[in-house]
Coordinates of C-alpha atoms and ligand atoms in Angstrom, one line a residue:
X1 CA 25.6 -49.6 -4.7
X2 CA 27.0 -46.5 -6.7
X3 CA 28.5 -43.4 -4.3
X4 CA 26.0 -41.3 -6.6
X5 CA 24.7 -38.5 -3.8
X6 CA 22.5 -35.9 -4.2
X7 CA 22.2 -32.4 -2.3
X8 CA 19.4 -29.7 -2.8
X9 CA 21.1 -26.4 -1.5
X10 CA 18.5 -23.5 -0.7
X11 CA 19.8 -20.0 -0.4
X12 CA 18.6 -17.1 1.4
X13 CA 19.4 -13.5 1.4
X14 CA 22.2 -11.9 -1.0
X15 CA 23.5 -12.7 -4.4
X16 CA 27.0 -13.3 -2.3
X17 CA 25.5 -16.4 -1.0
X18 CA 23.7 -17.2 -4.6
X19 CA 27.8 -17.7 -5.6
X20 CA 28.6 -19.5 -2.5
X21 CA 26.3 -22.2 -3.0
X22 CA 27.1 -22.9 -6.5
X23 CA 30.9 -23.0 -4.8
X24 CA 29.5 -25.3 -2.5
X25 CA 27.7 -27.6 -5.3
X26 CA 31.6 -27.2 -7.5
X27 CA 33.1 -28.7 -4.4
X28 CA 30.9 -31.8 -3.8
X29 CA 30.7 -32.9 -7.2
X30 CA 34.1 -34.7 -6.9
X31 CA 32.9 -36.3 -4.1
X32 CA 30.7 -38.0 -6.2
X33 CA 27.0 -35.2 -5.5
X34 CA 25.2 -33.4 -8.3
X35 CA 22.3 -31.5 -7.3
X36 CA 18.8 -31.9 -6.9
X37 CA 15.7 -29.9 -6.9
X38 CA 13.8 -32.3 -4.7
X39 CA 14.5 -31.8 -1.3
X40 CA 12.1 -35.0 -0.4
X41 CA 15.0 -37.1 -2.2
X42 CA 17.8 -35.1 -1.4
X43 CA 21.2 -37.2 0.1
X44 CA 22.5 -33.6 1.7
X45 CA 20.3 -30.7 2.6
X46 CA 21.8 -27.4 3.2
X47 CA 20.5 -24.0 4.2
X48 CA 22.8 -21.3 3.0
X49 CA 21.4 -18.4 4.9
X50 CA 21.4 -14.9 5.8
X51 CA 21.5 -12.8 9.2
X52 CA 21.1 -9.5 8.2
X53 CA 17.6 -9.2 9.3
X54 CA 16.1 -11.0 12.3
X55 CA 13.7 -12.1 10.2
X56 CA 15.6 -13.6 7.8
X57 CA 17.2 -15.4 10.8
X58 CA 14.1 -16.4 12.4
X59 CA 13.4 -17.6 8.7
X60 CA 16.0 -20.8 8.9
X61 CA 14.2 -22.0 12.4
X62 CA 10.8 -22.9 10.6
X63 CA 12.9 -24.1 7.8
X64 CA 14.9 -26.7 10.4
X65 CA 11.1 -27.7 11.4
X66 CA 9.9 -28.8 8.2
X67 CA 13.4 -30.5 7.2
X68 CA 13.0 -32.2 10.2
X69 CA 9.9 -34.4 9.6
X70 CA 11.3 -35.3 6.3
X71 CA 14.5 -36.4 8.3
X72 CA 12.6 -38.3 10.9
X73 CA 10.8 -40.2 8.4
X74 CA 13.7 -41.5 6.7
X75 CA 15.4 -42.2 9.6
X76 CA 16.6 -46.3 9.7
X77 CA 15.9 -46.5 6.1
X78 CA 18.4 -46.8 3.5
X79 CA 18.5 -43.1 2.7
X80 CA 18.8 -41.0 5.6
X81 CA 19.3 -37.3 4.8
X82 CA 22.1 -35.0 6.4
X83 CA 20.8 -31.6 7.3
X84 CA 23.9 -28.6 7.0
X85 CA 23.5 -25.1 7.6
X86 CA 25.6 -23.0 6.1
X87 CA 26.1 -19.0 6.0
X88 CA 25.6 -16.4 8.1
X89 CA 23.7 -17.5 10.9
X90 CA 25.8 -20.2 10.9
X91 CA 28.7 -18.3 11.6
X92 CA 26.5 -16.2 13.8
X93 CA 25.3 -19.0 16.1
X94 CA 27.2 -22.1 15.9
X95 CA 26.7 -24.1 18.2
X96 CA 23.5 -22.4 19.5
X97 CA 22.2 -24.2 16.4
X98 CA 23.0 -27.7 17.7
X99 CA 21.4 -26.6 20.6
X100 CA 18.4 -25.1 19.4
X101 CA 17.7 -27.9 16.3
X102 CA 19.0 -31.4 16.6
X103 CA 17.8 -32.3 13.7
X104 CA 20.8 -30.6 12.3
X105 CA 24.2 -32.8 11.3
X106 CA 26.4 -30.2 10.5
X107 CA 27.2 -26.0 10.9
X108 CA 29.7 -24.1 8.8
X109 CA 30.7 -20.1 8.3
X110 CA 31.3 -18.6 4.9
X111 CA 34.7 -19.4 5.4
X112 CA 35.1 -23.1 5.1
X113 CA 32.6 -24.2 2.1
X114 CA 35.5 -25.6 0.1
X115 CA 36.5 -27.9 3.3
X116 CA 32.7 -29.4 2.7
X117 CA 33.9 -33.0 2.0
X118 CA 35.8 -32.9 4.7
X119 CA 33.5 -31.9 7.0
X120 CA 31.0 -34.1 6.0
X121 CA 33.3 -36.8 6.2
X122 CA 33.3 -35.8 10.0
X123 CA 29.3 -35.7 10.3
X124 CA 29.2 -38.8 8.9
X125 CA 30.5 -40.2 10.9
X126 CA 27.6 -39.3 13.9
X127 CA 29.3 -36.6 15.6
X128 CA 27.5 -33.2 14.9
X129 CA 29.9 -30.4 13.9
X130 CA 30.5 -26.9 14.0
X131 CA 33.0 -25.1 11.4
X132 CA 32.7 -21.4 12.1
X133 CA 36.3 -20.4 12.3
X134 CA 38.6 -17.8 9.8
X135 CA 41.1 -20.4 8.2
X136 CA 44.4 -18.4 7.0
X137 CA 44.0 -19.8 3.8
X138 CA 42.3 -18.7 0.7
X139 CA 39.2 -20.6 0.5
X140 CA 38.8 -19.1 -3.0
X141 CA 42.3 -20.4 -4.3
X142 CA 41.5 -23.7 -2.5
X143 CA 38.4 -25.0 -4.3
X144 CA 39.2 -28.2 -5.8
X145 CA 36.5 -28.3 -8.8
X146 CA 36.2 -24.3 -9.6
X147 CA 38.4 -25.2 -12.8
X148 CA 35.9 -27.7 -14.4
X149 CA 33.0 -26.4 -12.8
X150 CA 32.7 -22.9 -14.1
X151 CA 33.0 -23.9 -17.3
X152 CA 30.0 -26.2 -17.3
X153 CA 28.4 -23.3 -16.2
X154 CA 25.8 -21.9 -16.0
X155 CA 23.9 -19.3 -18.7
X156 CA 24.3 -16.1 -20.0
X157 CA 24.8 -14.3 -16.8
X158 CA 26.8 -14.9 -14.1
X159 CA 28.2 -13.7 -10.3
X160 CA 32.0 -13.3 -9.8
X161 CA 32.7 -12.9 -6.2
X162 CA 36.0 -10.0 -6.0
X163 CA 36.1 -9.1 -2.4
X164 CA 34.4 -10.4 1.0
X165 CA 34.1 -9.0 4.1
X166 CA 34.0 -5.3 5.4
X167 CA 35.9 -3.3 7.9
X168 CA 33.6 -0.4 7.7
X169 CA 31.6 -1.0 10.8
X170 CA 28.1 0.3 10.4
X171 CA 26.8 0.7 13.6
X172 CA 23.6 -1.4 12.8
X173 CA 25.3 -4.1 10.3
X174 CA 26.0 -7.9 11.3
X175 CA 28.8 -8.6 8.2
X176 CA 32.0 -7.5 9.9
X177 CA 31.1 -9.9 12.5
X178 CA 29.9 -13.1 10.1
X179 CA 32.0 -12.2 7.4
X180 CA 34.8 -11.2 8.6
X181 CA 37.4 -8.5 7.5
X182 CA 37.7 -6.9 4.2
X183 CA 39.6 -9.5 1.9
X184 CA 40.4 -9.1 -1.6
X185 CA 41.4 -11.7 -4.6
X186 CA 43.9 -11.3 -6.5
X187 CA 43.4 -9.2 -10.3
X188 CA 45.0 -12.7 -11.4
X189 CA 42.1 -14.7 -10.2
X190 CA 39.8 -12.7 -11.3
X191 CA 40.8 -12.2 -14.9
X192 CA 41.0 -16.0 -14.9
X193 CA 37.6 -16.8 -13.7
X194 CA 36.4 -14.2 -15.8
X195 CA 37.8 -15.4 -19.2
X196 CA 36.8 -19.0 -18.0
X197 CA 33.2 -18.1 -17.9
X198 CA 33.5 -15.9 -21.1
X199 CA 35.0 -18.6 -22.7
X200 CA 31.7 -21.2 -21.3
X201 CA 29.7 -17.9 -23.3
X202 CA 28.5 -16.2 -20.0
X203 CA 28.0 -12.8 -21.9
X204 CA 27.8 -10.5 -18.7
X205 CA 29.5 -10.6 -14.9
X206 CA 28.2 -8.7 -12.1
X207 CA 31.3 -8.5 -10.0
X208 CA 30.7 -9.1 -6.2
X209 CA 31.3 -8.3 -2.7
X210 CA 30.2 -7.2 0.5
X211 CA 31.8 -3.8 -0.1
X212 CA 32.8 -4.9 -3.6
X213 CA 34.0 -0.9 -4.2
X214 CA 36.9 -1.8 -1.2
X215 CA 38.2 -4.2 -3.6
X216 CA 42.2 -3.6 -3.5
X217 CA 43.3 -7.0 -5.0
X218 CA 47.0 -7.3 -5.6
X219 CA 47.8 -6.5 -9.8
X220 CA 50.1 -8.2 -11.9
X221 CA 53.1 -5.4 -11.1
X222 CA 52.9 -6.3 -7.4
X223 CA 50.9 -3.2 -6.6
X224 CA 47.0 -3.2 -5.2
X225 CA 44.5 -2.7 -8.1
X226 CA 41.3 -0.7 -7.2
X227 CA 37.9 -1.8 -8.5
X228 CA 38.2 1.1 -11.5
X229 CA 41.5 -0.2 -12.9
X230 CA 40.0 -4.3 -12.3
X231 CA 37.0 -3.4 -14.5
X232 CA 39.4 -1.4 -17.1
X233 CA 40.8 -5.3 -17.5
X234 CA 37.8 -7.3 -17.4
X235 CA 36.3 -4.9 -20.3
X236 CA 39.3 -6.4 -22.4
X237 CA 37.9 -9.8 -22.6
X238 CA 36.3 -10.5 -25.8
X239 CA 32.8 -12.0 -25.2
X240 CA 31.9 -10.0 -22.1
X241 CA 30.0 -7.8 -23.4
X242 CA 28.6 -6.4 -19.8
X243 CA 30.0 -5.7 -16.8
X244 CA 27.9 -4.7 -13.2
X245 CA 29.3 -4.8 -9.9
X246 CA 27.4 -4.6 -6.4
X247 CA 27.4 -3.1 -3.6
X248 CA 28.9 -0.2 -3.2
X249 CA 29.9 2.5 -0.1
X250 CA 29.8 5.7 -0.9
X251 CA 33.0 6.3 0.4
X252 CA 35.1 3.8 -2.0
X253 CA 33.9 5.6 -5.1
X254 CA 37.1 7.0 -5.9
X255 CA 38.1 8.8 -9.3
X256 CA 38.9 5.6 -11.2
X257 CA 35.6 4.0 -10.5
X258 CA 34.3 7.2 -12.0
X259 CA 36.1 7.0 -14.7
X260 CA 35.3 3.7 -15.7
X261 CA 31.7 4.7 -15.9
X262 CA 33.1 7.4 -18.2
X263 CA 35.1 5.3 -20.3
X264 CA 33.8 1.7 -20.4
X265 CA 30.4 1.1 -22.6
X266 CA 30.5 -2.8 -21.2
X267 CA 30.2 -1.1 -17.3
X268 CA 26.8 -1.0 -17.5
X269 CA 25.1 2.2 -16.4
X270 CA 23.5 1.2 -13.4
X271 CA 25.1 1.5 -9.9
X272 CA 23.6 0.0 -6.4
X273 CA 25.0 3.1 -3.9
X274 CA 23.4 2.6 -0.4
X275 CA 23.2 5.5 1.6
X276 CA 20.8 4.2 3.9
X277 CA 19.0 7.9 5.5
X278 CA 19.4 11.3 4.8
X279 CA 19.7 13.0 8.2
X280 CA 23.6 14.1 9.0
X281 CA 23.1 13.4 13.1
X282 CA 21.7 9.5 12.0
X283 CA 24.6 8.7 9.3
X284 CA 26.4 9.2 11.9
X285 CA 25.3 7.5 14.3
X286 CA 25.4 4.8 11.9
X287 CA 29.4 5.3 11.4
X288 CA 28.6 5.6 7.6
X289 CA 31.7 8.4 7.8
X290 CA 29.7 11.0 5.5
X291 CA 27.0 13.0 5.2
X292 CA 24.3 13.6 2.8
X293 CA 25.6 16.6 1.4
X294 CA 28.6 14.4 0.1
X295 CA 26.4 12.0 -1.0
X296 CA 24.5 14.3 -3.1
X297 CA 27.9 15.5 -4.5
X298 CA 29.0 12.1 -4.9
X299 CA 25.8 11.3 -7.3
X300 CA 26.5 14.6 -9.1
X301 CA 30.1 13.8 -10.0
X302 CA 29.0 10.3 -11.2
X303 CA 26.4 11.6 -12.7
X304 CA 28.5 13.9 -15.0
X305 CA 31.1 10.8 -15.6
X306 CA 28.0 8.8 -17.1
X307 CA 24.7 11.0 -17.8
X308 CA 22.2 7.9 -17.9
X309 CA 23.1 6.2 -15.2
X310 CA 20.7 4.9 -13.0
X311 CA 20.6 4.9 -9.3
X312 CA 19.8 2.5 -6.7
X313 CA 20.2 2.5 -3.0
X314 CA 19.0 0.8 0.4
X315 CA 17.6 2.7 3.3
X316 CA 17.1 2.0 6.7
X317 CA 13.8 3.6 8.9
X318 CA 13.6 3.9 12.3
X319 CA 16.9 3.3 13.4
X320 CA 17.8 4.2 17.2
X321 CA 16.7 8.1 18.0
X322 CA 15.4 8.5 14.7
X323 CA 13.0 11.7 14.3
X324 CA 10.4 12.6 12.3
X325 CA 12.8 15.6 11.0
X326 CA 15.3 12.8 10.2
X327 CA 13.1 10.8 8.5
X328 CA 12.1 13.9 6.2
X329 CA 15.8 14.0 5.5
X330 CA 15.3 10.8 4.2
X331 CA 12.7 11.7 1.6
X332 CA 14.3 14.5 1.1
X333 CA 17.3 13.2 0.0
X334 CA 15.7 10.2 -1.9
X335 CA 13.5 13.2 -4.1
X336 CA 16.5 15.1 -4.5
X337 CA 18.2 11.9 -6.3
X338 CA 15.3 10.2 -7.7
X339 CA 15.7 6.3 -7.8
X340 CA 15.4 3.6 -10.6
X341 CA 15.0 1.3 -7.8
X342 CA 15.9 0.8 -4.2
X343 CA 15.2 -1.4 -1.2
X344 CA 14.1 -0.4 2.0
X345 CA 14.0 -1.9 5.7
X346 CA 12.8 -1.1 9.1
X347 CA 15.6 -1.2 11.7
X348 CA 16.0 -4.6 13.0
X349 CA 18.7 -4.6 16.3
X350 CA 21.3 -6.8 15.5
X351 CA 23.0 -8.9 18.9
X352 CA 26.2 -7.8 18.8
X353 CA 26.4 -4.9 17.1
X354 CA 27.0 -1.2 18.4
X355 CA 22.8 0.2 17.4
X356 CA 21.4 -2.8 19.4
X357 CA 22.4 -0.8 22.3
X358 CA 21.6 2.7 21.8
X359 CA 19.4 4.6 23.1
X360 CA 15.8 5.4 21.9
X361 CA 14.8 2.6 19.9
X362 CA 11.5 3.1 17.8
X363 CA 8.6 1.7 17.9
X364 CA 7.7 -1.2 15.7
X365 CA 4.5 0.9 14.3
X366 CA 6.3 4.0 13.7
X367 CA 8.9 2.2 11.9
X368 CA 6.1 0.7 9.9
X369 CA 4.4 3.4 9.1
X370 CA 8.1 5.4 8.1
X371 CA 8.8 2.5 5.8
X372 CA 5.5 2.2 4.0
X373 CA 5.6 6.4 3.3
X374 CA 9.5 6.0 2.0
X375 CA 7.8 2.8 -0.2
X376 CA 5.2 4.5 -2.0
X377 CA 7.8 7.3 -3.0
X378 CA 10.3 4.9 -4.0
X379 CA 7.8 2.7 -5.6
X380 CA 6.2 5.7 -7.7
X381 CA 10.2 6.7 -8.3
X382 CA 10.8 3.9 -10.1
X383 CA 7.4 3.9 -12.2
X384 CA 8.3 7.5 -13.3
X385 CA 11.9 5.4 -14.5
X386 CA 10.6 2.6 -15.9
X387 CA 7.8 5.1 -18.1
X388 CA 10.7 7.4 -19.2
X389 CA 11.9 4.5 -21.4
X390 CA 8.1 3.8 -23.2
X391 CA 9.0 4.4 -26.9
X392 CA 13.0 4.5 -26.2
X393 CA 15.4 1.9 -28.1
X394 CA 17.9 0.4 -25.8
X395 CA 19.8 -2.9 -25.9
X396 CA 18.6 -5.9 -24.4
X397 CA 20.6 -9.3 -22.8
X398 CA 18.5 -12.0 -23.4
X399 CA 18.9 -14.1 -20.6
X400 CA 16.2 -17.0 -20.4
X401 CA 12.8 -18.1 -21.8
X402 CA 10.3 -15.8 -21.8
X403 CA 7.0 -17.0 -19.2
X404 CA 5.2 -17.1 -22.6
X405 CA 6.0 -19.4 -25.9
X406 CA 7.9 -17.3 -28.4
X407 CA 9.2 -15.0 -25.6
X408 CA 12.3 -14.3 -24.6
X409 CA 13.2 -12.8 -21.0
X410 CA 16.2 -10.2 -21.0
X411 CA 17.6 -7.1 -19.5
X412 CA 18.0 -3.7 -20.4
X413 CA 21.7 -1.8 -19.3
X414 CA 19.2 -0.6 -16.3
X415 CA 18.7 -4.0 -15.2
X416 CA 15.3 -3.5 -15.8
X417 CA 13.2 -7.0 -16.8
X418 CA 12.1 -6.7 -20.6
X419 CA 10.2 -9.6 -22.4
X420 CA 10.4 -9.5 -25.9
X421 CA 8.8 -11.6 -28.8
X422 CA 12.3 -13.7 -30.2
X423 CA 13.3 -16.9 -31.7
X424 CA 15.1 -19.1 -29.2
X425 CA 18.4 -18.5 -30.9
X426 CA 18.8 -15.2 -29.5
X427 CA 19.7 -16.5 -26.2
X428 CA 22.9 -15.2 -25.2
X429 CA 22.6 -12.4 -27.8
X430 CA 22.1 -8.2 -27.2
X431 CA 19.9 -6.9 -29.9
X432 CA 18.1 -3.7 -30.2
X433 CA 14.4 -3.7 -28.3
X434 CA 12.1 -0.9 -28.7
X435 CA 9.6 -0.5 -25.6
X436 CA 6.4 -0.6 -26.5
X437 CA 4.8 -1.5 -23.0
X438 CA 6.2 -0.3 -19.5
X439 CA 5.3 -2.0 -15.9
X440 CA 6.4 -1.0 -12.8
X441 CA 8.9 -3.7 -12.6
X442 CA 9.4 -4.7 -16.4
X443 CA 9.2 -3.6 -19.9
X444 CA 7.6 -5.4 -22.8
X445 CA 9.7 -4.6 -26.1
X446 CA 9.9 -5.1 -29.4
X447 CA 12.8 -6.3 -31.9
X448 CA 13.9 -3.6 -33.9
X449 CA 13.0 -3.8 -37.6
X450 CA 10.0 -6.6 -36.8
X451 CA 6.6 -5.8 -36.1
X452 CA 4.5 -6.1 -33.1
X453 CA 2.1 -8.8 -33.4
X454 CA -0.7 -10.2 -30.7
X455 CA 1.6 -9.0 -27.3
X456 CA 1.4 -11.3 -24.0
X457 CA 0.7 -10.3 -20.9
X458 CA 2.8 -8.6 -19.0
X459 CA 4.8 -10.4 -16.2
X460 CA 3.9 -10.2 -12.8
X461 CA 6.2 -7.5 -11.0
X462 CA 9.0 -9.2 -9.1
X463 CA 8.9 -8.0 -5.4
X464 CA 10.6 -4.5 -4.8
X465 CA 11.5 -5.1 -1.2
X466 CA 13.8 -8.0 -2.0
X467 CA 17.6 -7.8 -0.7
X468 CA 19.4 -6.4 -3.7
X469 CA 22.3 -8.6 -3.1
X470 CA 25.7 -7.5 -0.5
X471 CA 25.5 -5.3 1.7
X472 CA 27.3 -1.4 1.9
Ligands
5AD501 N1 18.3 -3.6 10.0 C1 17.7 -3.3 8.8 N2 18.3 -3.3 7.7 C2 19.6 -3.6 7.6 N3 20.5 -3.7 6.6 C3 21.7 -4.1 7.1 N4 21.6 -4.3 8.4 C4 20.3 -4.0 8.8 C5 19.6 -4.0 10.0 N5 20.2 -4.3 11.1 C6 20.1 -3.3 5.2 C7 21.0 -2.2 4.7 C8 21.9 -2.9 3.8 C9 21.0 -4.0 3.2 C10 21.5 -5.1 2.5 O1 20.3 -4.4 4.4 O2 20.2 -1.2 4.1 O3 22.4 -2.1 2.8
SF4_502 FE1 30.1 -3.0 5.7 FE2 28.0 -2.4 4.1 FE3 27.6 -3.6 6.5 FE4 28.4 -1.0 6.4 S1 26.4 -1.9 5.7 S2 29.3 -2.6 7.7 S3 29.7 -1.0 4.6 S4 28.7 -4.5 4.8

């Protein structure tokens, strides 16, 4: 019998845990597991999973429940199936997850994915365990097959986590708790995993971290780096041609970040900027540590540094003593910027943190209704974006094949979804798209210098409520 394994790793919540669990797949592989999309056969199962909502919480339960009648019936065969969760509600609950599943083999934080052979080693062994401890060392330095993996990987586009963890506190906000404090990698790690995946022809990195705009990673000449002077590196490396970074707090946008958007063409003109409400008495209740005034200063400056940029932000409704008045703060504020995107959440009270015990907490129908009225603004926001491009010629990524034969699926520097008619070579290349067709989640385009033919449908929209990825 061969040692051949396989593990089908599903992933919930941000594009953080997207890069964990392809960390997680580089450090089985020497251990003899490549991945499946087949849960029914799968060796391994784990749930990577996020806790930033309940509901997204609540989410892994039901998940447990179905894993679990697969589990059952493969019990005492030759193929029995280990169920892991992994993540944040992992580090969040431990062993309340024995507890509350026991179909469940093993439980591990964010922290200890590279010790994942190891651990399973221990499950295997029929003890259940729980791994939800800090380790002192760097779990990014420590994974084994990160060398060989990333550059088998992994298409045109790809994550590159820079900094984990926050120490910023937001009042209603689970990740200081699950992910710990703010911890940066070195510049020397980065640029190295960034040339690696340049060099495997990944064309464009969206940099990565809870607070990614925190970074402070220790340079070359001994001193800490901030994110503007990291991306003034990265934008040396031939072949990447794009750079993004997500997500951002309002209050690490410091000159050199600004700058960058000034100076570099590969920083893409798009920027994720959460301010989460517009009313001065909630932001701080929140401990955000500014109000919307700066904000809208903020914007302005950036706004000067890089005329085309395009905003997008998360908001909260309904959190603790939230008005009416407040709440108009928020639109306020939201038509005062005007959004290419944004994603938008009731208030869910976190356990643990400071805004599950304040005072006032709205009601479940008044936070609806908020959310649905800040929606439709948002939603007609970015329709009024998306049309102001109809007839524009902009550069597109392409990415992936296109839902239709012939198509191609890319992105424009906005992030925006464009489908084009292009020979499958194109993959990996930018080339000049005029838009000829505009959704309210992607664009249909045209190669410059050919001409349109029979066009396809138009792609469904993607969701617009989706988690756009860390959290600031
Ligand atoms: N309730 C609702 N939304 C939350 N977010 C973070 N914590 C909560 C919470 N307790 C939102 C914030 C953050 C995004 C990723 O999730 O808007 O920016
Ligand atoms: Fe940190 Fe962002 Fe959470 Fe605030 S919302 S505590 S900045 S991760």
């Amino acid at each position: 019998m061969s040692d051949a394994k396989t593990v089908f790793v599903r992933t919930y919540g941000c594009q953080m845990n997207v890069y964990d669990s392809d960390r997680m797949t580089d450090a089985l592989a020497p251990v003899g597991y490549s991945t499946t999309e087949n849960l029914e056969e799968a060796d391994l199962v784990i749930l990577n999973t996020c806790h930033i909502r309940e509901k997204a919480a609540e989410k892994v339960y039901s998940e447990i429940g179905r894993l679990r009648k697969v589990k059952d019936a493969r019990a005492g065969t030759q193929k029995p199936m280990t169920i892991a969760i992994a993540g944040c509600v992992a580090q969040a609950e431990g062993e309340e997850i024995i507890q509350r599943a026991p179909a469940v083999d093993l439980v591990f934080g964010p922290q200890s994915y590279h010790r994942l052979p190891e651990l399973l080693r221990r499950a295997g062994n029929g003890a259940r365990v729980v791994e939800t401890d800090f380790p002192a060392e760097d779990k990014f330095a420590a994974l084994p097959a990160a060398e060989k993996a990333v550059t088998m990987k992994r298409g045109v586009t790809s994550f590159l986590t820079v900094q984990e963890g926050c120490d910023k506190f937001c009042t209603f906000c689970v990740v200081p708790y699950t992910r710990g404090a703010e911890l940066s990698r070195s510049v020397a790690q980065v640029l190295d995993e960034a040339r690696r995946l340049a060099e495997a022809g990944v064309r464009e990195v969206t940099l990565l971290g809870q607070n990614v705009n925190a970074y402070h990673g220790q340079g070359p000449d001994g001193t800490d780096w901030g994110l503007g002077r990291l991306l003034f590196a990265l934008a040396e490396i031939p072949g990447l041609d794009r750079l993004r970074y997500t997500t951002s707090h309002p209050r690490d946008m410091d000159d050199e970040l600004i700058a960058a958007h000034r100076d570099l063409d590969a920083l893409m003109p798009y920027l994720h900027l959460p301010v989460q409400a517009g009313s001065d008495r909630i932001l701080g209740l929140m401990n955000r540590k500014h109000t919307g005034e700066e904000y809208l200063h903020l914007v302005e400056r950036i706004r000067a540094a890089r005329p085309d940029i395009a905003l997008s932000g998360d908001f909260i409704v309904g959190f603790p003593s939230e008005t009416e008045a407040d709440f108009q703060a928020t639109l306020d504020l939201v038509r005062e910027i005007g959004y290419a995107s944004a994603f938008s959440f009731k208030y869910s009270p976190r356990p643990g943190t400071p805004g599950a015990n304040l005072d006032g907490q709205v009601p479940e129908e008044v936070k609806s209704e908020r959310l649905a009225r800040l929606q439709a603004l948002l939603s007609q926001q970015q329709r009024a974006f998306n049309a102001s491009k109809r007839g524009t010629e902009m550069d597109v990524l392409f990415e992936k094949p296109g839902r239709f034969e012939g198509q191609l699926g890319g992105r424009s520097p906005w992030l925006q979804a464009v489908h084009v008619e292009a020979p499958a070579e194109l993959l990996g290349e930018i080339r000049r798209v005029v838009i000829e067709d505009v959704g309210s989640n992607s664009l249909v385009g045209r190669l410059v210098g050919e001409h349109s033919g029979a066009r396809a449908p138009m792609e469904k929209a993607d969701t617009v409520e989706a988690n756009a990825g860390g959290v600031a």
